[in-house]
Amino acid sequence: MCLNCYCNSVPGRPLNVRVDAESPRSVRITWQSQTGLAGQVTRYMVEWRHVGKPADLNLNGQKVVTVGSPYLREAQVDGLRPYNMYSFVVQEEVRSSNWSKFSADVLFIMPEDGMLFTFFSLPITTQRCSAFLALIG
């Protein structure tokens, strides 16, 4: 019998996912929990997919992290390829195996090696994706 009302609760999908370049090969991803279950989240998963022509499946990955602080929503992803586009999504877990749906995709273009950079997250749009793929195509 469950005495805690959160036992079977599934969190909503994470909101306001933001990707910021730490270096040409590393990003920091931040987001917000959608529900009042933020203090009950035990783990989160970040997945990334390489976007391009051709998409390189070897550059895809995921990271599952145990929550250290119940209200800190961030992860660092290393080992990315400079001047390549990636799609990032986030998922949260409340208790054991109660995973939320994935967040909306966030497209991000890694900066080039050796360049000064200031990048920000862009919502996924067909125009932005097409423009980048035409550029690197």
Tab-separated table of N, CA, C and O in Angstrom, residues 17-31 44-49 59-65 74-81 86-90 108 110-111:
chain	number	residue	atom	x	y	z
A	17	VAL	N	14.029	24.129	-21.706
A	17	VAL	CA	15.359	23.529	-21.871
A	17	VAL	C	16.245	24.535	-22.594
A	17	VAL	O	15.863	25.116	-23.604
A	18	ARG	N	17.425	24.732	-22.044
A	18	ARG	CA	18.387	25.684	-22.606
A	18	ARG	C	19.734	24.987	-22.736
A	18	ARG	O	20.151	24.269	-21.830
A	19	VAL	N	20.413	25.226	-23.842
A	19	VAL	CA	21.732	24.653	-24.095
A	19	VAL	C	22.712	25.806	-24.279
A	19	VAL	O	22.469	26.703	-25.084
A	20	ASP	N	23.796	25.791	-23.528
A	20	ASP	CA	24.827	26.820	-23.616
A	20	ASP	C	26.185	26.162	-23.822
A	20	ASP	O	26.514	25.190	-23.124
A	21	ALA	N	26.969	26.703	-24.743
A	21	ALA	CA	28.308	26.176	-25.007
A	21	ALA	C	29.238	26.511	-23.852
A	21	ALA	O	29.304	27.653	-23.419
A	22	GLU	N	29.934	25.505	-23.364
A	22	GLU	CA	30.998	25.701	-22.387
A	22	GLU	C	32.340	25.788	-23.118
A	22	GLU	O	33.261	26.436	-22.654
A	23	SER	N	32.429	25.084	-24.246
A	23	SER	CA	33.611	25.067	-25.109
A	23	SER	C	33.139	24.532	-26.465
A	23	SER	O	31.971	24.153	-26.602
A	24	PRO	N	34.006	24.442	-27.463
A	24	PRO	CA	33.587	23.876	-28.750
A	24	PRO	C	33.218	22.387	-28.678
A	24	PRO	O	32.662	21.848	-29.615
A	25	ARG	N	33.495	21.742	-27.547
A	25	ARG	CA	33.199	20.313	-27.402
A	25	ARG	C	32.312	19.977	-26.204
A	25	ARG	O	32.102	18.822	-25.882
A	26	SER	N	31.798	21.004	-25.533
A	26	SER	CA	31.059	20.777	-24.297
A	26	SER	C	29.903	21.767	-24.168
A	26	SER	O	30.042	22.941	-24.525
A	27	VAL	N	28.762	21.281	-23.639
A	27	VAL	CA	27.610	22.148	-23.384
A	27	VAL	C	27.088	21.921	-21.977
A	27	VAL	O	27.297	20.871	-21.376
A	28	ARG	N	26.405	22.936	-21.455
A	28	ARG	CA	25.662	22.823	-20.203
A	28	ARG	C	24.190	22.961	-20.556
A	28	ARG	O	23.792	23.896	-21.241
A	29	ILE	N	23.392	22.005	-20.084
A	29	ILE	CA	21.961	21.973	-20.361
A	29	ILE	C	21.226	22.254	-19.062
A	29	ILE	O	21.529	21.646	-18.036
A	30	THR	N	20.279	23.186	-19.096
A	30	THR	CA	19.469	23.505	-17.928
A	30	THR	C	18.000	23.433	-18.323
A	30	THR	O	17.653	23.568	-19.497
A	31	TRP	N	17.131	23.223	-17.345
A	31	TRP	CA	15.695	23.124	-17.597
A	31	TRP	C	14.942	23.331	-16.299
A	31	TRP	O	15.535	23.444	-15.236
A	44	TYR	N	17.657	12.081	-13.799
A	44	TYR	CA	17.259	12.679	-15.061
A	44	TYR	C	18.108	12.096	-16.175
A	44	TYR	O	19.189	11.558	-15.948
A	45	MET	N	17.574	12.145	-17.382
A	45	MET	CA	18.269	11.640	-18.551
A	45	MET	C	18.339	12.745	-19.600
A	45	MET	O	17.341	13.395	-19.881
A	46	VAL	N	19.521	12.929	-20.146
A	46	VAL	CA	19.728	13.850	-21.257
A	46	VAL	C	20.135	12.999	-22.450
A	46	VAL	O	21.013	12.146	-22.332
A	47	GLU	N	19.458	13.191	-23.561
A	47	GLU	CA	19.825	12.498	-24.799
A	47	GLU	C	20.180	13.529	-25.853
A	47	GLU	O	19.612	14.616	-25.882
A	48	TRP	N	21.137	13.175	-26.714
A	48	TRP	CA	21.497	14.055	-27.812
A	48	TRP	C	21.674	13.247	-29.080
A	48	TRP	O	22.052	12.080	-29.046
A	49	ARG	N	21.310	13.874	-30.189
A	49	ARG	CA	21.415	13.247	-31.520
A	49	ARG	C	22.139	14.203	-32.449
A	49	ARG	O	21.851	15.408	-32.468
A	59	LEU	N	27.845	9.779	-32.945
A	59	LEU	CA	27.884	11.010	-32.164
A	59	LEU	C	26.655	11.160	-31.269
A	59	LEU	O	26.531	12.134	-30.535
A	60	ASN	N	25.720	10.218	-31.335
A	60	ASN	CA	24.539	10.242	-30.477
A	60	ASN	C	24.921	9.733	-29.086
A	60	ASN	O	25.877	8.976	-28.937
A	61	GLY	N	24.145	10.110	-28.076
A	61	GLY	CA	24.436	9.601	-26.742
A	61	GLY	C	23.354	9.938	-25.753
A	61	GLY	O	22.376	10.610	-26.069
A	62	GLN	N	23.553	9.439	-24.543
A	62	GLN	CA	22.647	9.746	-23.448
A	62	GLN	C	23.428	9.705	-22.150
A	62	GLN	O	24.481	9.070	-22.059
A	63	LYS	N	22.887	10.403	-21.177
A	63	LYS	CA	23.532	10.490	-19.873
A	63	LYS	C	22.433	10.426	-18.827
A	63	LYS	O	21.499	11.223	-18.864
A	64	VAL	N	22.514	9.461	-17.914
A	64	VAL	CA	21.570	9.359	-16.803
A	64	VAL	C	22.327	9.747	-15.542
A	64	VAL	O	23.395	9.212	-15.265
A	65	VAL	N	21.773	10.709	-14.805
A	65	VAL	CA	22.463	11.255	-13.643
A	65	VAL	C	21.526	11.208	-12.438
A	65	VAL	O	20.350	11.554	-12.543
A	74	GLU	N	20.424	20.615	-14.145
A	74	GLU	CA	21.433	20.880	-15.154
A	74	GLU	C	22.305	19.656	-15.363
A	74	GLU	O	22.398	18.794	-14.486
A	75	ALA	N	22.908	19.611	-16.526
A	75	ALA	CA	23.838	18.534	-16.855
A	75	ALA	C	24.873	19.076	-17.820
A	75	ALA	O	24.593	19.992	-18.600
A	76	GLN	N	26.060	18.516	-17.760
A	76	GLN	CA	27.116	18.871	-18.701
A	76	GLN	C	27.329	17.685	-19.627
A	76	GLN	O	27.370	16.535	-19.191
A	77	VAL	N	27.465	17.977	-20.911
A	77	VAL	CA	27.741	16.949	-21.912
A	77	VAL	C	29.053	17.315	-22.591
A	77	VAL	O	29.205	18.426	-23.100
A	78	ASP	N	30.000	16.384	-22.574
A	78	ASP	CA	31.315	16.586	-23.168
A	78	ASP	C	31.484	15.649	-24.366
A	78	ASP	O	30.704	14.726	-24.563
A	79	GLY	N	32.535	15.887	-25.131
A	79	GLY	CA	32.878	14.992	-26.236
A	79	GLY	C	32.093	15.244	-27.511
A	79	GLY	O	32.013	14.363	-28.374
A	80	LEU	N	31.507	16.429	-27.640
A	80	LEU	CA	30.761	16.760	-28.847
A	80	LEU	C	31.722	17.262	-29.918
A	80	LEU	O	32.864	17.630	-29.628
A	81	ARG	N	31.281	17.273	-31.151
A	81	ARG	CA	32.126	17.684	-32.263
A	81	ARG	C	31.887	19.154	-32.600
A	81	ARG	O	30.748	19.563	-32.798
A	86	TYR	N	23.415	19.485	-32.992
A	86	TYR	CA	22.870	18.423	-32.161
A	86	TYR	C	21.461	18.803	-31.733
A	86	TYR	O	21.136	19.974	-31.605
A	87	SER	N	20.662	17.772	-31.479
A	87	SER	CA	19.332	17.939	-30.906
A	87	SER	C	19.376	17.354	-29.496
A	87	SER	O	19.828	16.217	-29.307
A	88	PHE	N	18.927	18.127	-28.501
A	88	PHE	CA	18.957	17.694	-27.104
A	88	PHE	C	17.540	17.581	-26.563
A	88	PHE	O	16.693	18.428	-26.856
A	89	VAL	N	17.293	16.542	-25.754
A	89	VAL	CA	16.033	16.383	-25.028
A	89	VAL	C	16.353	15.952	-23.596
A	89	VAL	O	17.409	15.374	-23.338
A	90	VAL	N	15.426	16.234	-22.676
A	90	VAL	CA	15.603	15.914	-21.259
A	90	VAL	C	14.373	15.174	-20.771
A	90	VAL	O	13.251	15.448	-21.199
A	108	PHE	N	21.046	22.801	-31.380
A	108	PHE	CA	22.173	23.635	-30.988
A	108	PHE	C	23.341	23.366	-31.925
A	108	PHE	O	23.657	22.213	-32.211
A	110	MET	N	27.278	23.631	-32.341
A	110	MET	CA	28.501	23.793	-31.571
A	110	MET	C	29.396	24.841	-32.233
A	110	MET	O	29.452	24.923	-33.457
A	111	PRO	N	30.101	25.643	-31.426
A	111	PRO	CA	31.019	26.626	-32.007
A	111	PRO	C	32.229	25.926	-32.619
A	111	PRO	O	32.516	24.771	-32.313
